[in-house]
mmCIF file of C-alpha atoms in Angstrom:
data_model
loop_
_atom_site.group_PDB
_atom_site.id
_atom_site.type_symbol
_atom_site.label_atom_id
_atom_site.label_comp_id
_atom_site.label_asym_id
_atom_site.label_seq_id
_atom_site.Cartn_x
_atom_site.Cartn_y
_atom_site.Cartn_z
ATOM 1 C CA MET A 1 0.000 0.000 0.000
ATOM 2 C CA GLU A 2 1.280 3.453 -0.868
ATOM 3 C CA TYR A 3 1.133 5.920 1.995
ATOM 4 C CA GLY A 4 0.678 9.547 1.096
ATOM 5 C CA PHE A 5 0.540 12.449 3.518
ATOM 6 C CA VAL A 6 -2.493 13.747 5.371
ATOM 7 C CA ASP A 7 -2.489 17.440 6.303
ATOM 8 C CA CYS A 8 -4.650 17.120 9.408
ATOM 9 C CA HIS A 9 -5.263 20.817 9.940
ATOM 10 C CA CYS A 10 -5.235 23.447 7.204
ATOM 11 C CA HIS A 11 -7.292 26.485 6.219
ATOM 12 C CA ILE A 12 -7.600 25.789 2.521
ATOM 13 C CA SER A 13 -10.750 27.968 2.386
ATOM 14 C CA ALA A 14 -8.728 31.012 3.535
ATOM 15 C CA ARG A 15 -8.767 34.130 1.328
ATOM 16 C CA GLU A 16 -4.978 33.876 0.997
ATOM 17 C CA PHE A 17 -5.452 30.944 -1.395
ATOM 18 C CA GLU A 18 -8.123 32.459 -3.618
ATOM 19 C CA GLU A 19 -5.812 33.712 -6.359
ATOM 20 C CA ASP A 20 -3.850 30.529 -7.060
ATOM 21 C CA LEU A 21 -5.696 27.651 -5.403
ATOM 22 C CA ASP A 22 -5.284 25.242 -8.325
ATOM 23 C CA ASP A 23 -1.497 25.697 -8.170
ATOM 24 C CA VAL A 24 -1.479 25.200 -4.391
ATOM 25 C CA ILE A 25 -3.510 21.983 -4.798
ATOM 26 C CA GLU A 26 -1.223 20.807 -7.611
ATOM 27 C CA ARG A 27 1.861 21.271 -5.404
ATOM 28 C CA ALA A 28 0.110 19.386 -2.597
ATOM 29 C CA ARG A 29 -0.589 16.452 -4.907
ATOM 30 C CA GLU A 30 2.990 16.509 -6.229
ATOM 31 C CA VAL A 31 4.455 15.883 -2.760
ATOM 32 C CA GLY A 32 1.985 13.027 -2.212
ATOM 33 C CA ILE A 33 -0.781 14.582 -0.102
ATOM 34 C CA LYS A 34 -3.855 12.345 -0.210
ATOM 35 C CA THR A 35 -6.152 14.299 2.120
ATOM 36 C CA LEU A 36 -6.512 17.871 3.360
ATOM 37 C CA ILE A 37 -8.509 18.068 6.585
ATOM 38 C CA ALA A 38 -9.960 21.539 5.987
ATOM 39 C CA VAL A 39 -10.955 23.365 9.166
ATOM 40 C CA THR A 40 -13.096 26.483 9.489
ATOM 41 C CA GLU A 41 -13.155 29.226 12.133
ATOM 42 C CA GLU A 42 -16.542 30.881 11.662
ATOM 43 C CA ILE A 43 -19.858 30.451 9.885
ATOM 44 C CA GLY A 44 -18.762 32.599 6.939
ATOM 45 C CA GLU A 45 -16.356 29.845 5.836
ATOM 46 C CA PHE A 46 -18.740 26.884 5.969
ATOM 47 C CA ASN A 47 -20.096 27.157 2.434
ATOM 48 C CA ARG A 48 -16.686 27.802 0.952
ATOM 49 C CA VAL A 49 -15.198 24.639 2.408
ATOM 50 C CA LEU A 50 -18.127 22.600 1.036
ATOM 51 C CA GLN A 51 -17.602 24.171 -2.406
ATOM 52 C CA LEU A 52 -13.934 23.169 -2.236
ATOM 53 C CA GLN A 53 -14.925 19.605 -1.421
ATOM 54 C CA GLU A 54 -17.106 19.597 -4.541
ATOM 55 C CA ARG A 55 -14.226 21.001 -6.585
ATOM 56 C CA TYR A 56 -11.601 18.565 -5.221
ATOM 57 C CA PRO A 57 -13.701 15.622 -3.961
ATOM 58 C CA ASP A 58 -10.768 13.223 -3.688
ATOM 59 C CA LEU A 59 -8.716 15.613 -1.573
ATOM 60 C CA VAL A 60 -10.678 18.069 0.604
ATOM 61 C CA ALA A 61 -12.275 16.671 3.776
ATOM 62 C CA PRO A 62 -14.376 19.405 5.421
ATOM 63 C CA CYS A 63 -14.757 20.302 9.095
ATOM 64 C CA PHE A 64 -17.114 22.892 10.598
ATOM 65 C CA GLY A 65 -16.091 24.713 13.739
ATOM 66 C CA VAL A 66 -16.445 28.023 15.554
ATOM 67 C CA HIS A 67 -13.009 29.118 16.791
ATOM 68 C CA PRO A 68 -12.479 30.602 20.288
ATOM 69 C CA LEU A 69 -11.278 33.824 18.656
ATOM 70 C CA GLN A 70 -13.506 35.358 16.020
ATOM 71 C CA PRO A 71 -12.609 37.977 13.377
ATOM 72 C CA GLU A 72 -11.058 41.128 14.893
ATOM 73 C CA ARG A 73 -9.452 38.779 17.472
ATOM 74 C CA ARG A 74 -12.424 39.074 19.822
ATOM 75 C CA SER A 75 -13.429 36.220 22.049
ATOM 76 C CA VAL A 76 -16.263 34.016 20.757
ATOM 77 C CA THR A 77 -19.766 34.333 22.224
ATOM 78 C CA PRO A 78 -22.551 31.739 22.483
ATOM 79 C CA GLN A 79 -24.447 33.826 19.885
ATOM 80 C CA ASP A 80 -21.684 33.172 17.327
ATOM 81 C CA LEU A 81 -22.297 29.458 17.732
ATOM 82 C CA ASP A 82 -26.102 29.765 17.767
ATOM 83 C CA ALA A 83 -25.968 31.339 14.304
ATOM 84 C CA ALA A 84 -24.010 28.329 12.983
ATOM 85 C CA LEU A 85 -25.701 25.536 14.882
ATOM 86 C CA GLN A 86 -28.159 24.248 12.292
ATOM 87 C CA GLN A 87 -25.398 24.000 9.663
ATOM 88 C CA PHE A 88 -23.632 21.230 11.610
ATOM 89 C CA TYR A 89 -26.745 19.072 11.386
ATOM 90 C CA ASN A 90 -27.648 20.019 7.804
ATOM 91 C CA HIS A 91 -24.219 18.920 6.536
ATOM 92 C CA LYS A 92 -23.357 16.115 8.958
ATOM 93 C CA GLU A 93 -22.858 13.609 6.122
ATOM 94 C CA GLN A 94 -20.055 15.657 4.529
ATOM 95 C CA LEU A 95 -18.208 16.542 7.725
ATOM 96 C CA VAL A 96 -15.190 14.503 8.851
ATOM 97 C CA ALA A 97 -14.696 16.409 12.138
ATOM 98 C CA ILE A 98 -15.840 19.347 14.236
ATOM 99 C CA GLY A 99 -13.153 22.022 14.140
ATOM 100 C CA GLU A 100 -11.424 24.277 14.578
ATOM 101 C CA ILE A 101 -12.752 24.576 18.106
ATOM 102 C CA GLY A 102 -11.041 25.065 21.442
ATOM 103 C CA LEU A 103 -9.835 27.570 24.012
ATOM 104 C CA ASP A 104 -7.513 30.549 23.638
ATOM 105 C CA PHE A 105 -6.629 32.288 26.878
ATOM 106 C CA THR A 106 -3.809 34.414 25.430
ATOM 107 C CA PRO A 107 -3.804 37.505 27.681
ATOM 108 C CA TRP A 108 -3.788 40.116 24.898
ATOM 109 C CA CYS A 109 -6.869 38.521 23.273
ATOM 110 C CA VAL A 110 -8.856 37.483 26.321
ATOM 111 C CA SER A 111 -8.989 39.977 29.135
ATOM 112 C CA THR A 112 -12.050 39.086 31.231
ATOM 113 C CA GLN A 113 -13.509 36.095 33.043
ATOM 114 C CA GLN A 114 -16.619 36.554 30.908
ATOM 115 C CA ASP A 115 -14.521 35.924 27.767
ATOM 116 C CA ARG A 116 -13.194 32.688 29.274
ATOM 117 C CA ASP A 117 -16.650 31.588 30.372
ATOM 118 C CA ASP A 118 -18.078 32.272 26.908
ATOM 119 C CA GLN A 119 -15.266 30.326 25.235
ATOM 120 C CA MET A 120 -15.834 27.401 27.589
ATOM 121 C CA LYS A 121 -19.595 27.354 26.853
ATOM 122 C CA VAL A 122 -18.965 27.365 23.085
ATOM 123 C CA PHE A 123 -16.257 24.703 23.390
ATOM 124 C CA VAL A 124 -18.368 22.338 25.495
ATOM 125 C CA LYS A 125 -21.382 22.776 23.238
ATOM 126 C CA GLN A 126 -19.293 21.862 20.163
ATOM 127 C CA LEU A 127 -17.754 18.866 21.969
ATOM 128 C CA ASN A 128 -21.287 17.662 22.572
ATOM 129 C CA ILE A 129 -22.240 18.184 18.915
ATOM 130 C CA ALA A 130 -19.198 16.082 17.946
ATOM 131 C CA LYS A 131 -20.304 13.283 20.267
ATOM 132 C CA GLU A 132 -23.878 13.490 18.977
ATOM 133 C CA LEU A 133 -22.710 13.281 15.344
ATOM 134 C CA ASP A 134 -20.029 10.682 16.196
ATOM 135 C CA LEU A 135 -17.220 12.893 14.873
ATOM 136 C CA PRO A 136 -13.712 13.627 16.175
ATOM 137 C CA VAL A 137 -12.677 17.160 17.155
ATOM 138 C CA ASN A 138 -9.880 19.338 15.732
ATOM 139 C CA VAL A 139 -8.746 21.500 18.639
ATOM 140 C CA HIS A 140 -6.904 24.793 19.243
ATOM 141 C CA THR A 141 -5.368 25.205 22.734
ATOM 142 C CA ARG A 142 -3.361 28.378 23.176
ATOM 143 C CA SER A 143 -2.398 29.182 26.781
ATOM 144 C CA ALA A 144 -5.132 26.686 27.728
ATOM 145 C CA ALA A 145 -3.803 23.194 27.019
ATOM 146 C CA LYS A 146 -4.389 21.746 30.487
ATOM 147 C CA VAL A 147 -7.927 23.124 30.788
ATOM 148 C CA ALA A 148 -8.835 21.969 27.267
ATOM 149 C CA ILE A 149 -7.628 18.395 27.869
ATOM 150 C CA GLU A 150 -9.351 18.221 31.269
ATOM 151 C CA THR A 151 -12.590 19.540 29.732
ATOM 152 C CA MET A 152 -12.503 16.996 26.899
ATOM 153 C CA ARG A 153 -11.921 14.159 29.352
ATOM 154 C CA GLU A 154 -14.765 15.370 31.588
ATOM 155 C CA GLN A 155 -17.067 15.538 28.563
ATOM 156 C CA GLY A 156 -16.181 11.981 27.562
ATOM 157 C CA VAL A 157 -14.486 12.936 24.278
ATOM 158 C CA SER A 158 -12.317 10.069 23.066
ATOM 159 C CA ARG A 159 -11.132 11.253 19.616
ATOM 160 C CA ALA A 160 -9.308 14.560 19.384
ATOM 161 C CA LEU A 161 -6.457 16.214 17.520
ATOM 162 C CA LEU A 162 -4.666 18.934 19.480
ATOM 163 C CA HIS A 163 -3.166 20.993 16.697
ATOM 164 C CA ASN A 164 0.031 23.061 16.912
ATOM 165 C CA PHE A 165 0.359 21.831 20.471
ATOM 166 C CA ALA A 166 2.704 23.892 22.636
ATOM 167 C CA GLY A 167 1.758 22.819 26.162
ATOM 168 C CA LYS A 168 4.066 21.078 28.647
ATOM 169 C CA PRO A 169 5.104 17.471 27.977
ATOM 170 C CA SER A 170 3.382 16.411 31.236
ATOM 171 C CA VAL A 171 0.095 17.921 29.979
ATOM 172 C CA ALA A 172 0.553 16.255 26.576
ATOM 173 C CA LEU A 173 1.019 12.880 28.287
ATOM 174 C CA GLU A 174 -2.344 13.339 30.025
ATOM 175 C CA GLY A 175 -3.791 13.739 26.515
ATOM 176 C CA VAL A 176 -1.946 10.639 25.309
ATOM 177 C CA LYS A 177 -3.476 8.707 28.220
ATOM 178 C CA ALA A 178 -6.923 9.853 27.054
ATOM 179 C CA GLY A 179 -6.118 8.588 23.534
ATOM 180 C CA TYR A 180 -5.713 12.033 21.911
ATOM 181 C CA HIS A 181 -3.443 12.921 18.984
ATOM 182 C CA PHE A 182 -1.116 15.895 18.531
ATOM 183 C CA SER A 183 0.051 17.629 15.370
ATOM 184 C CA PHE A 184 2.866 20.028 14.564
ATOM 185 C CA PRO A 185 3.144 22.547 11.703
ATOM 186 C CA PRO A 186 6.281 23.439 9.687
ATOM 187 C CA ALA A 187 6.915 26.395 12.040
ATOM 188 C CA VAL A 188 8.424 23.916 14.532
ATOM 189 C CA CYS A 189 11.441 23.736 12.212
ATOM 190 C CA ARG A 190 12.309 27.369 13.019
ATOM 191 C CA ASN A 191 13.656 26.658 16.510
ATOM 192 C CA ARG A 192 14.133 23.705 18.827
ATOM 193 C CA GLN A 193 11.568 24.744 21.419
ATOM 194 C CA ARG A 194 9.279 21.767 20.930
ATOM 195 C CA ASP A 195 11.872 19.031 20.553
ATOM 196 C CA LYS A 196 11.346 17.753 24.105
ATOM 197 C CA LEU A 197 7.592 17.623 23.561
ATOM 198 C CA ILE A 198 7.892 15.820 20.206
ATOM 199 C CA LYS A 199 10.361 13.327 21.742
ATOM 200 C CA GLN A 200 8.007 12.447 24.573
ATOM 201 C CA ILE A 201 4.769 11.997 22.616
ATOM 202 C CA PRO A 202 4.667 8.470 21.148
ATOM 203 C CA LEU A 203 4.633 8.456 17.333
ATOM 204 C CA GLU A 204 1.309 6.553 17.469
ATOM 205 C CA HIS A 205 -0.218 9.777 18.846
ATOM 206 C CA ILE A 206 1.300 12.207 16.310
ATOM 207 C CA CYS A 207 -0.205 13.567 13.093
ATOM 208 C CA LEU A 208 1.120 16.034 10.518
ATOM 209 C CA GLU A 209 -0.375 19.452 9.783
ATOM 210 C CA THR A 210 0.513 22.749 8.167
ATOM 211 C CA ASP A 211 -2.101 25.160 9.623
ATOM 212 C CA SER A 212 -1.566 26.903 6.291
ATOM 213 C CA PRO A 213 -1.648 29.750 5.381
ATOM 214 C CA ALA A 214 -0.114 30.393 8.857
ATOM 215 C CA LEU A 215 2.812 28.765 10.722
ATOM 216 C CA GLY A 216 5.081 28.028 7.785
ATOM 217 C CA PRO A 217 8.857 27.570 7.743
ATOM 218 C CA GLU A 218 9.385 31.330 7.161
ATOM 219 C CA LYS A 219 7.618 33.609 9.597
ATOM 220 C CA HIS A 220 6.167 36.183 7.212
ATOM 221 C CA GLU A 221 5.554 34.020 4.157
ATOM 222 C CA ARG A 222 2.349 32.226 3.252
ATOM 223 C CA ASN A 223 2.429 28.582 4.258
ATOM 224 C CA GLU A 224 0.779 25.908 2.115
ATOM 225 C CA PRO A 225 -0.087 22.209 2.416
ATOM 226 C CA SER A 226 2.910 20.971 0.403
ATOM 227 C CA ASN A 227 5.104 22.058 3.355
ATOM 228 C CA VAL A 228 3.705 19.124 5.351
ATOM 229 C CA THR A 229 6.840 17.270 4.186
ATOM 230 C CA LEU A 230 8.912 19.648 6.351
ATOM 231 C CA SER A 231 6.931 18.715 9.478
ATOM 232 C CA CYS A 232 7.446 15.056 8.637
ATOM 233 C CA SER A 233 11.220 15.412 8.200
ATOM 234 C CA TYR A 234 11.583 17.467 11.358
ATOM 235 C CA ILE A 235 9.661 14.996 13.539
ATOM 236 C CA ALA A 236 11.733 12.177 12.022
ATOM 237 C CA HIS A 237 14.941 14.077 12.841
ATOM 238 C CA VAL A 238 13.907 14.750 16.468
ATOM 239 C CA LYS A 239 12.810 11.160 17.029
ATOM 240 C CA GLY A 240 15.758 9.599 15.197
ATOM 241 C CA LEU A 241 13.498 7.825 12.708
ATOM 242 C CA SER A 242 13.265 7.724 8.930
ATOM 243 C CA PRO A 243 10.897 10.223 7.271
ATOM 244 C CA GLN A 244 9.239 7.235 5.539
ATOM 245 C CA SER A 245 8.253 5.606 8.832
ATOM 246 C CA VAL A 246 6.963 8.921 10.205
ATOM 247 C CA GLN A 247 4.952 9.436 7.024
ATOM 248 C CA MET A 248 3.474 5.939 7.186
ATOM 249 C CA ILE A 249 2.534 5.988 10.877
ATOM 250 C CA THR A 250 1.185 9.549 10.924
ATOM 251 C CA THR A 251 -1.000 8.762 7.909
ATOM 252 C CA GLN A 252 -2.312 5.611 9.584
ATOM 253 C CA ASN A 253 -2.988 7.696 12.710
ATOM 254 C CA ALA A 254 -4.819 10.334 10.681
ATOM 255 C CA TYR A 255 -7.177 7.893 8.985
ATOM 256 C CA LYS A 256 -7.853 6.139 12.279
ATOM 257 C CA LEU A 257 -8.711 9.487 13.868
ATOM 258 C CA PHE A 258 -10.701 10.793 10.866
ATOM 259 C CA PRO A 259 -12.260 7.610 9.411
ATOM 260 C CA LYS A 260 -14.700 9.555 7.238
ATOM 261 C CA ALA A 261 -11.722 11.072 5.394
ATOM 262 C CA VAL A 262 -10.641 7.684 4.042
ATOM 263 C CA ARG A 263 -11.111 7.583 0.273
ATOM 264 C CA ARG A 264 -12.949 4.397 -0.635
#
């Protein structure tokens, strides 16, 4: 069996890709990407990601999610989710996961307890939608890794990807115990800050992602899915493994976590 790559968390519906999307997709295919798990951040993106699935049915696997930070970097409110709620149910057949959802307690974005409470309400509600629809979750945890993992465990969530994870290794291992997966974008190649974390998380709990158009190998340049190969090579380097084995196992992990993304 030939193993390609799965980009487990990318924003292929982002405006940054509008001008040259066919080229971006072509480059993704050239490096061997088989599936793009396409996350959304707010209701305005839902239709676009479905249109992209129609355009590239063998590649784009859509997720719907309401992100803890909404446009203008304001904290999400329960009203933001209410507006999107019916869409999750209307399109449940097409969705492979609920995401991008999560918690973001970065001080310069979230200044009040009310903001945190609102984020928690929206997060828990979307975790429950995922359970109801029998879907995994694609999760953002900035300055909130411990709380997010504890909340998911309390809510009985068993399938989760913690994307661009930057929490402590001890917190990550709590997630591993719960059966969760972790993914790392090409930005990890820029410094060695997450080496210890990557070393400690078993490869069976790691997936690849780009988070494109953000978090690429160069800070101020647009990232794209084809850079998933850089994440693969870097994880292989840190773990002392071959890139081929990292590619194979992370792809197996991805399809186990997102079974609806498997191309039959």
